């Protein structure tokens, strides 16, 4: 297998675009080569098979979606952090769409399901730990609920944006504010 990290990243970025645009069935090594503008067969020098490509796409999506360290300096405000998450999603729509495709593909591939579950589980645990250590409001369960609520909001914003746009004022930002206020109260309920 080839080890050129820049070429690997470019191929994975091309694969993300193909996956987001064409879905899992359209993701082939040949399609990745075409998207990347490289000679046919190049991807097979970097990925032994499609299954390996899917796992590598998963890792590349995390690299591309990791927040800028400057966005993670205090003081922290959960509402602001979640708005930044939404902004990143909107800038990186194809990455999020590719992640949705990976989730769907994992329902048909037990080996990918296992990798995805481990990967997502570790990511969720890291987010919970960071949230609690940062001293943000809420407890472990509240952070999980915010994760699930934001995932639903992101899926709808990606797939049927008109649904959320049609909500009365204050719109999507207001929904984020309400989620935080209800799921991560400053003081626990009695």
mmCIF file of N, CA and C in Angstrom, residues 103-150:
data_model
loop_
_atom_site.group_PDB
_atom_site.id
_atom_site.type_symbol
_atom_site.label_atom_id
_atom_site.label_comp_id
_atom_site.label_asym_id
_atom_site.label_seq_id
_atom_site.Cartn_x
_atom_site.Cartn_y
_atom_site.Cartn_z
ATOM 1 N N UNK A 103 -23.455 5.546 7.958
ATOM 2 C CA UNK A 103 -24.372 4.958 8.946
ATOM 3 C C UNK A 103 -25.350 3.995 8.267
ATOM 4 N N UNK A 104 -25.880 4.418 7.117
ATOM 5 C CA UNK A 104 -26.802 3.543 6.395
ATOM 6 C C UNK A 104 -26.091 2.284 5.894
ATOM 7 N N UNK A 105 -24.894 2.451 5.360
ATOM 8 C CA UNK A 105 -24.129 1.298 4.873
ATOM 9 C C UNK A 105 -23.817 0.334 6.018
ATOM 10 N N UNK A 106 -23.595 0.883 7.203
ATOM 11 C CA UNK A 106 -23.289 0.041 8.369
ATOM 12 C C UNK A 106 -24.470 -0.850 8.750
ATOM 13 N N UNK A 107 -25.695 -0.458 8.384
ATOM 14 C CA UNK A 107 -26.844 -1.322 8.676
ATOM 15 C C UNK A 107 -26.813 -2.585 7.823
ATOM 16 N N UNK A 108 -26.035 -2.560 6.725
ATOM 17 C CA UNK A 108 -25.949 -3.704 5.823
ATOM 18 C C UNK A 108 -24.627 -4.456 5.932
ATOM 19 N N UNK A 109 -23.676 -3.873 6.634
ATOM 20 C CA UNK A 109 -22.337 -4.472 6.759
ATOM 21 C C UNK A 109 -21.969 -4.585 8.228
ATOM 22 N N UNK A 110 -22.111 -5.764 8.820
ATOM 23 C CA UNK A 110 -21.812 -5.921 10.247
ATOM 24 C C UNK A 110 -20.395 -5.484 10.624
ATOM 25 N N UNK A 111 -19.426 -5.708 9.729
ATOM 26 C CA UNK A 111 -18.052 -5.317 10.062
ATOM 27 C C UNK A 111 -17.916 -3.794 10.144
ATOM 28 N N UNK A 112 -18.629 -3.067 9.295
ATOM 29 C CA UNK A 112 -18.612 -1.612 9.358
ATOM 30 C C UNK A 112 -19.410 -1.130 10.565
ATOM 31 N N UNK A 113 -20.492 -1.817 10.872
ATOM 32 C CA UNK A 113 -21.299 -1.472 12.047
ATOM 33 C C UNK A 113 -20.443 -1.528 13.304
ATOM 34 N N UNK A 114 -19.628 -2.550 13.417
ATOM 35 C CA UNK A 114 -18.769 -2.701 14.591
ATOM 36 C C UNK A 114 -17.757 -1.556 14.682
ATOM 37 N N UNK A 115 -17.137 -1.230 13.578
ATOM 38 C CA UNK A 115 -16.166 -0.134 13.551
ATOM 39 C C UNK A 115 -16.856 1.191 13.851
ATOM 40 N N UNK A 116 -17.991 1.426 13.210
ATOM 41 C CA UNK A 116 -18.727 2.671 13.398
ATOM 42 C C UNK A 116 -19.190 2.824 14.843
ATOM 43 N N UNK A 117 -19.727 1.767 15.419
ATOM 44 C CA UNK A 117 -20.194 1.828 16.806
ATOM 45 C C UNK A 117 -19.043 2.153 17.752
ATOM 46 N N UNK A 118 -17.906 1.526 17.545
ATOM 47 C CA UNK A 118 -16.744 1.815 18.385
ATOM 48 C C UNK A 118 -16.263 3.243 18.202
ATOM 49 N N UNK A 119 -16.216 3.669 16.966
ATOM 50 C CA UNK A 119 -15.745 5.011 16.638
ATOM 51 C C UNK A 119 -16.690 6.070 17.208
ATOM 52 N N UNK A 120 -17.991 5.927 16.946
ATOM 53 C CA UNK A 120 -18.971 6.889 17.434
ATOM 54 C C UNK A 120 -19.050 6.866 18.957
ATOM 55 N N UNK A 121 -18.947 5.668 19.538
ATOM 56 C CA UNK A 121 -18.976 5.558 20.995
ATOM 57 C C UNK A 121 -17.813 6.293 21.644
ATOM 58 N N UNK A 122 -16.627 6.135 21.071
ATOM 59 C CA UNK A 122 -15.445 6.825 21.606
ATOM 60 C C UNK A 122 -15.590 8.334 21.435
ATOM 61 N N UNK A 123 -16.125 8.746 20.299
ATOM 62 C CA UNK A 123 -16.318 10.176 20.066
ATOM 63 C C UNK A 123 -17.339 10.763 21.036
ATOM 64 N N UNK A 124 -18.442 10.073 21.251
ATOM 65 C CA UNK A 124 -19.447 10.550 22.197
ATOM 66 C C UNK A 124 -18.862 10.629 23.599
ATOM 67 N N UNK A 125 -18.138 9.611 23.992
ATOM 68 C CA UNK A 125 -17.525 9.608 25.330
ATOM 69 C C UNK A 125 -16.548 10.768 25.486
ATOM 70 N N UNK A 126 -15.759 11.042 24.451
ATOM 71 C CA UNK A 126 -14.818 12.168 24.498
ATOM 72 C C UNK A 126 -15.577 13.493 24.611
ATOM 73 N N UNK A 127 -16.690 13.622 23.898
ATOM 74 C CA UNK A 127 -17.491 14.848 23.975
ATOM 75 C C UNK A 127 -18.098 15.024 25.359
ATOM 76 N N UNK A 128 -18.585 13.950 25.944
ATOM 77 C CA UNK A 128 -19.157 14.018 27.294
ATOM 78 C C UNK A 128 -18.080 14.453 28.281
ATOM 79 N N UNK A 129 -16.936 13.800 28.209
ATOM 80 C CA UNK A 129 -15.835 14.114 29.129
ATOM 81 C C UNK A 129 -15.420 15.568 28.975
ATOM 82 N N UNK A 130 -15.247 16.034 27.725
ATOM 83 C CA UNK A 130 -14.841 17.421 27.500
ATOM 84 C C UNK A 130 -15.868 18.391 28.079
ATOM 85 N N UNK A 131 -17.137 18.135 27.824
ATOM 86 C CA UNK A 131 -18.217 18.998 28.301
ATOM 87 C C UNK A 131 -18.187 19.109 29.825
ATOM 88 N N UNK A 132 -18.093 17.971 30.493
ATOM 89 C CA UNK A 132 -18.112 17.974 31.951
ATOM 90 C C UNK A 132 -16.847 18.612 32.525
ATOM 91 N N UNK A 133 -15.701 18.307 31.944
ATOM 92 C CA UNK A 133 -14.447 18.886 32.433
ATOM 93 C C UNK A 133 -14.368 20.385 32.169
ATOM 94 N N UNK A 134 -15.052 20.867 31.138
ATOM 95 C CA UNK A 134 -15.074 22.300 30.831
ATOM 96 C C UNK A 134 -15.968 23.066 31.800
ATOM 97 N N UNK A 135 -16.708 22.335 32.631
ATOM 98 C CA UNK A 135 -17.568 22.974 33.611
ATOM 99 C C UNK A 135 -18.858 23.538 33.034
ATOM 100 N N UNK A 136 -19.247 23.030 31.864
ATOM 101 C CA UNK A 136 -20.497 23.484 31.259
ATOM 102 C C UNK A 136 -21.682 22.905 32.020
ATOM 103 N N UNK A 137 -22.839 23.567 31.944
ATOM 104 C CA UNK A 137 -24.010 23.081 32.671
ATOM 105 C C UNK A 137 -24.450 21.697 32.193
ATOM 106 N N UNK A 138 -25.120 20.989 33.084
ATOM 107 C CA UNK A 138 -25.676 19.693 32.741
ATOM 108 C C UNK A 138 -24.839 18.543 33.246
ATOM 109 N N UNK A 139 -25.429 17.386 33.118
ATOM 110 C CA UNK A 139 -24.758 16.157 33.547
ATOM 111 C C UNK A 139 -24.573 15.250 32.335
ATOM 112 N N UNK A 140 -24.063 14.065 32.588
ATOM 113 C CA UNK A 140 -23.785 13.108 31.516
ATOM 114 C C UNK A 140 -25.023 12.847 30.654
ATOM 115 N N UNK A 141 -26.155 12.576 31.306
ATOM 116 C CA UNK A 141 -27.372 12.277 30.556
ATOM 117 C C UNK A 141 -27.810 13.479 29.709
ATOM 118 N N UNK A 142 -27.678 14.673 30.243
ATOM 119 C CA UNK A 142 -28.030 15.860 29.489
ATOM 120 C C UNK A 142 -27.162 16.032 28.248
ATOM 121 N N UNK A 143 -25.872 15.720 28.379
ATOM 122 C CA UNK A 143 -24.975 15.832 27.228
ATOM 123 C C UNK A 143 -25.375 14.819 26.153
ATOM 124 N N UNK A 144 -25.741 13.607 26.569
ATOM 125 C CA UNK A 144 -26.196 12.605 25.600
ATOM 126 C C UNK A 144 -27.477 13.087 24.922
ATOM 127 N N UNK A 145 -28.384 13.666 25.675
ATOM 128 C CA UNK A 145 -29.624 14.172 25.091
ATOM 129 C C UNK A 145 -29.348 15.310 24.097
ATOM 130 N N UNK A 146 -28.417 16.199 24.426
ATOM 131 C CA UNK A 146 -28.045 17.279 23.487
ATOM 132 C C UNK A 146 -27.438 16.683 22.228
ATOM 133 N N UNK A 147 -26.586 15.675 22.391
ATOM 134 C CA UNK A 147 -25.987 14.992 21.233
ATOM 135 C C UNK A 147 -27.084 14.456 20.314
ATOM 136 N N UNK A 148 -28.052 13.763 20.892
ATOM 137 C CA UNK A 148 -29.135 13.184 20.090
ATOM 138 C C UNK A 148 -30.001 14.265 19.454
ATOM 139 N N UNK A 149 -30.295 15.316 20.199
ATOM 140 C CA UNK A 149 -31.109 16.408 19.655
ATOM 141 C C UNK A 149 -30.380 17.119 18.517
ATOM 142 N N UNK A 150 -29.094 17.390 18.694
ATOM 143 C CA UNK A 150 -28.326 18.055 17.636
ATOM 144 C C UNK A 150 -28.179 17.153 16.425
#
